[in-house]
mmCIF file of C-alpha atoms in Angstrom:
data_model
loop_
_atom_site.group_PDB
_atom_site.id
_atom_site.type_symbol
_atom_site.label_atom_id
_atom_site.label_comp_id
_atom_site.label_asym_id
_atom_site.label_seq_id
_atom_site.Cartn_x
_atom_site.Cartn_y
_atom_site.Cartn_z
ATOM 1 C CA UNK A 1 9.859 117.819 -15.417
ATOM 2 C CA UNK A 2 9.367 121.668 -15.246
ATOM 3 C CA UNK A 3 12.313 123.352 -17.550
ATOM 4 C CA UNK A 4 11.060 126.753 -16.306
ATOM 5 C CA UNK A 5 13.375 127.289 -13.347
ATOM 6 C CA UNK A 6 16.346 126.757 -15.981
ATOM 7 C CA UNK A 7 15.411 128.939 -18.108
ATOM 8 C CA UNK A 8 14.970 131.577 -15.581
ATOM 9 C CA UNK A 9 18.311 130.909 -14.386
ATOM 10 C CA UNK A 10 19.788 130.869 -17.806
ATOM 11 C CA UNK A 11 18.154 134.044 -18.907
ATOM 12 C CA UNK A 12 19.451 136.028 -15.322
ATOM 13 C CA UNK A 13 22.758 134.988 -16.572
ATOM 14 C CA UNK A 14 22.205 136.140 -20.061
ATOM 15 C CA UNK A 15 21.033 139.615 -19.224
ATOM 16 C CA UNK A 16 23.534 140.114 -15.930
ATOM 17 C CA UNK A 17 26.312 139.368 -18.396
ATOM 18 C CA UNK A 18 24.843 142.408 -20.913
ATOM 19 C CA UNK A 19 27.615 145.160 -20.193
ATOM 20 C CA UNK A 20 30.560 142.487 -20.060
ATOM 21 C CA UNK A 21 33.474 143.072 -21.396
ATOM 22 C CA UNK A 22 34.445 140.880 -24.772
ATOM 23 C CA UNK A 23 36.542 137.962 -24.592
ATOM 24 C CA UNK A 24 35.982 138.225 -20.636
ATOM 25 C CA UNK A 25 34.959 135.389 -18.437
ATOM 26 C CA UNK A 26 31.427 136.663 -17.439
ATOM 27 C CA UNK A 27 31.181 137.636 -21.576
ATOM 28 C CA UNK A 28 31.590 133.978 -22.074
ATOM 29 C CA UNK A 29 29.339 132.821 -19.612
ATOM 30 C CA UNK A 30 26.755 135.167 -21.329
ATOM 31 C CA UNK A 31 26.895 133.366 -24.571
ATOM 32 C CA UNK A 32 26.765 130.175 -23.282
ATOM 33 C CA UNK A 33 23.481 130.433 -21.320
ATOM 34 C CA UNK A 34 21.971 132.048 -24.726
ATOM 35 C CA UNK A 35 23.109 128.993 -26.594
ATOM 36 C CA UNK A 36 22.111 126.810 -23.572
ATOM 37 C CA UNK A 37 18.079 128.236 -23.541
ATOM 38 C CA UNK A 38 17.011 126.556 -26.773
ATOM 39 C CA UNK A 39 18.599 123.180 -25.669
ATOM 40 C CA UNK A 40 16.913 123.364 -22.580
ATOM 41 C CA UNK A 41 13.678 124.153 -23.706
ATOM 42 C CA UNK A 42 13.564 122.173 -26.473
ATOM 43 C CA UNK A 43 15.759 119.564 -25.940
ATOM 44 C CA UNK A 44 14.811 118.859 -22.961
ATOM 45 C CA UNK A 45 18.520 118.866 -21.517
ATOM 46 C CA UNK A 46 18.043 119.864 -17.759
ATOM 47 C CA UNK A 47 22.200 119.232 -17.539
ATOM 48 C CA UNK A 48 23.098 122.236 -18.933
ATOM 49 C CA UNK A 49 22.393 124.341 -16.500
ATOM 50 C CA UNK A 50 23.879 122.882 -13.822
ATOM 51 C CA UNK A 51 26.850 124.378 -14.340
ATOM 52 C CA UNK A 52 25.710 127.841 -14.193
ATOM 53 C CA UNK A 53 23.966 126.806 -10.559
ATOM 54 C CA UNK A 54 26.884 126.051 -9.400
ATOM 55 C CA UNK A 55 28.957 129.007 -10.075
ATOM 56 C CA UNK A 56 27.258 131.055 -7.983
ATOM 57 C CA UNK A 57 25.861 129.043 -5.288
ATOM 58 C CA UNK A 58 22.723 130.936 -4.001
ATOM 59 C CA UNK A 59 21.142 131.065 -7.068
ATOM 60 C CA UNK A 60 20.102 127.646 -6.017
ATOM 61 C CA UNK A 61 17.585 129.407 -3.748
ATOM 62 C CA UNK A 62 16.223 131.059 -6.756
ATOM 63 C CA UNK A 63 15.927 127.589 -8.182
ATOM 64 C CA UNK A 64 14.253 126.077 -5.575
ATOM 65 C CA UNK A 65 11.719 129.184 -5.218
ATOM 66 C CA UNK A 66 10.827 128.796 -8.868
ATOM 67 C CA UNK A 67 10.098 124.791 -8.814
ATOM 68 C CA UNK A 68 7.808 125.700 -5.966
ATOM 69 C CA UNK A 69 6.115 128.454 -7.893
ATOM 70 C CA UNK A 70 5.761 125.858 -10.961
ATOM 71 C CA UNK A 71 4.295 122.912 -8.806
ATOM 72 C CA UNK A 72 2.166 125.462 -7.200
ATOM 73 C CA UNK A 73 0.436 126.565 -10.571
ATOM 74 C CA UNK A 74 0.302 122.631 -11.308
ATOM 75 C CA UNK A 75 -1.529 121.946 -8.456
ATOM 76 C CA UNK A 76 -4.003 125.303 -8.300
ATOM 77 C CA UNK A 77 -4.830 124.963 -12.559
ATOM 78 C CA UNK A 78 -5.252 121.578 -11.880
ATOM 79 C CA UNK A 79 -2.987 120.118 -14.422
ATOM 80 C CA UNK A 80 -0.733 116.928 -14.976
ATOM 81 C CA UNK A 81 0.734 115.015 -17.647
ATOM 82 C CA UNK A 82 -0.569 111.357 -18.593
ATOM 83 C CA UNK A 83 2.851 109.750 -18.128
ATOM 84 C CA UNK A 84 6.412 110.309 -17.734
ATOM 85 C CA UNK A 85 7.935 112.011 -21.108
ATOM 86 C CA UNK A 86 11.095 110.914 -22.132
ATOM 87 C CA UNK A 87 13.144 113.769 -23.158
ATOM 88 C CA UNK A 88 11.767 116.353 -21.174
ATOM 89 C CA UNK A 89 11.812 118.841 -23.818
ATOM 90 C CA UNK A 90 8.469 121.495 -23.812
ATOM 91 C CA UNK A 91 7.122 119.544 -26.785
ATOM 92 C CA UNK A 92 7.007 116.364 -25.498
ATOM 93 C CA UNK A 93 5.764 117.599 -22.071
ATOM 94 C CA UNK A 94 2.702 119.166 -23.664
ATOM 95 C CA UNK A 95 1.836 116.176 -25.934
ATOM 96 C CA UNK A 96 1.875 114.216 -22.470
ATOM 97 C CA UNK A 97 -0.568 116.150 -21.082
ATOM 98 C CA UNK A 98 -4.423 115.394 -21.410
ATOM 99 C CA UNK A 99 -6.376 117.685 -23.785
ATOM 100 C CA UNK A 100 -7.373 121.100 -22.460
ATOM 101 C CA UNK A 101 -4.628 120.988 -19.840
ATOM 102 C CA UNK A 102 -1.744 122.628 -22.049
ATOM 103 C CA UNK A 103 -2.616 126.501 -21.024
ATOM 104 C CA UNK A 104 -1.935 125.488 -16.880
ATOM 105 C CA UNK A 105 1.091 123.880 -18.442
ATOM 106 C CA UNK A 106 2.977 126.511 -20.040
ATOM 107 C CA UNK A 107 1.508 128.478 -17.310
ATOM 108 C CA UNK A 108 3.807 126.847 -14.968
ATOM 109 C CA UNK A 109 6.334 126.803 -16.889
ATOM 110 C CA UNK A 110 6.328 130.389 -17.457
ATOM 111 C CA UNK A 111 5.162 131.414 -13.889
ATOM 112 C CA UNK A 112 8.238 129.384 -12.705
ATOM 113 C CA UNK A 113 10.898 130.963 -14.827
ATOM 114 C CA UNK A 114 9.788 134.347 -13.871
ATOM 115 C CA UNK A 115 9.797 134.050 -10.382
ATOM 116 C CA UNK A 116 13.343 132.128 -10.741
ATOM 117 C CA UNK A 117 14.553 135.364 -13.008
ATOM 118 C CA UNK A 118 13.150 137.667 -10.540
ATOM 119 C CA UNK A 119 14.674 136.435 -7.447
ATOM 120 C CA UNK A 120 17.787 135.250 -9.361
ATOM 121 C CA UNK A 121 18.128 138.871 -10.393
ATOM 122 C CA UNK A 122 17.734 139.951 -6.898
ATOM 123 C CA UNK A 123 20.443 137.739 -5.707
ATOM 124 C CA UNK A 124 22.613 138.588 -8.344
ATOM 125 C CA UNK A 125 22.445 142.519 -8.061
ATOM 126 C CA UNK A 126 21.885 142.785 -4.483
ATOM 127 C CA UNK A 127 24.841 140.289 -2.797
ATOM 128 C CA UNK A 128 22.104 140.015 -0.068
ATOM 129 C CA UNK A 129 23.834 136.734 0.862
ATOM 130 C CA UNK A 130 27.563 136.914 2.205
ATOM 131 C CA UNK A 131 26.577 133.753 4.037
ATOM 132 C CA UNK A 132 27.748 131.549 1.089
ATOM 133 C CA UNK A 133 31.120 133.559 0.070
ATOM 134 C CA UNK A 134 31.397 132.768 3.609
ATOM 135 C CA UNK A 135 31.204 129.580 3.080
ATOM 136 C CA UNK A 136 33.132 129.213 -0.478
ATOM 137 C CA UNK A 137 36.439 131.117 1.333
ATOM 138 C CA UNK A 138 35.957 128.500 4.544
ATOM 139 C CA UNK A 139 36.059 126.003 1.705
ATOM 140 C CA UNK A 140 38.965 127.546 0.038
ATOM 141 C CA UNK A 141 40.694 127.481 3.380
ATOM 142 C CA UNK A 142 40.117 123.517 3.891
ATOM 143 C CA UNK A 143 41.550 122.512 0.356
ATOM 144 C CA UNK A 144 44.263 124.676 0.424
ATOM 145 C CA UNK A 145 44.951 123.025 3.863
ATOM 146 C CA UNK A 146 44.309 119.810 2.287
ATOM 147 C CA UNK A 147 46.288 119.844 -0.529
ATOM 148 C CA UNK A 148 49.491 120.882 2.037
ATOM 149 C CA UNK A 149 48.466 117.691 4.103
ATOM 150 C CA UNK A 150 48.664 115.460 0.904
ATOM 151 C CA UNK A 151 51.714 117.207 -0.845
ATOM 152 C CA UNK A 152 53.317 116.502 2.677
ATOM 153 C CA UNK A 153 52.040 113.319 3.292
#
């Protein structure tokens, strides 16, 4: 229950999208992850940015690189919640948590969204990865193919 690696994906979305176009597609996609932080955060909504994951594949690495981060600041502060919350949200995780534990908490929190934005950014600006358009146009190749099987079959 860490909302830290969504938020650092939503906010590399949110400033990528800063010299977009209006009424574009990326412009759009800006706006939403603004108006998707706050539900995140607060709501406790991990759903929402799903979506945004799964646009651009290898941010997923980013993802899992910032969960890591988080549970590793967890573990090294020494910090854990009493039980499971049940929305998730950052208010309810901290009034979980035992007293004097709340700093490692938003600690890894933060910590994890940062190293999410960082190497989101990275992944974003740099293509380093052709690996997974790779993939996505092998993809594109087997459903085009498929939908020729079933329009013939």
């Amino acid at each position: 229950c860490n909302p830290g690696p969504g938020i650092g994906l939503l906010v590399v979305y949110w400033m990528t999208g800063a010299r977009a176009q209006k009424n574009t597609c990326i412009e759009k996609l800006r706006h939403c992850a603004l108006i998707a932080i706050p539900i995140v955060l607060f709501g406790g909504v991990y759903e929402v940015y799903y979506f945004f994951a799964i646009t651009k594949p290898r941010l997923i690495l980013a993802l899992i690189a910032g969960g890591i981060v988080g549970s590793l600041t967890f573990v090294v502060s020494q910090v854990g919640l009493y039980s499971n919350p049940t929305s998730y949200s950052v208010i309810e995780i901290i009034n979980s948590a035992p007293p004097n534990t709340e700093i490692g908490i938003i600690l890894g929190f933060s910590f994890s969204a940062i190293a999410t934005w960082v190497i989101g950014w990275i992944l974003i600006k740099t293509r380093v990865s052709k690996f997974f358009d790779n993939i996505r146009n092998c993809s594109n190749e087997i459903f085009r193919s498929l939908d020729r099987c079933a329009f013939n079959c």
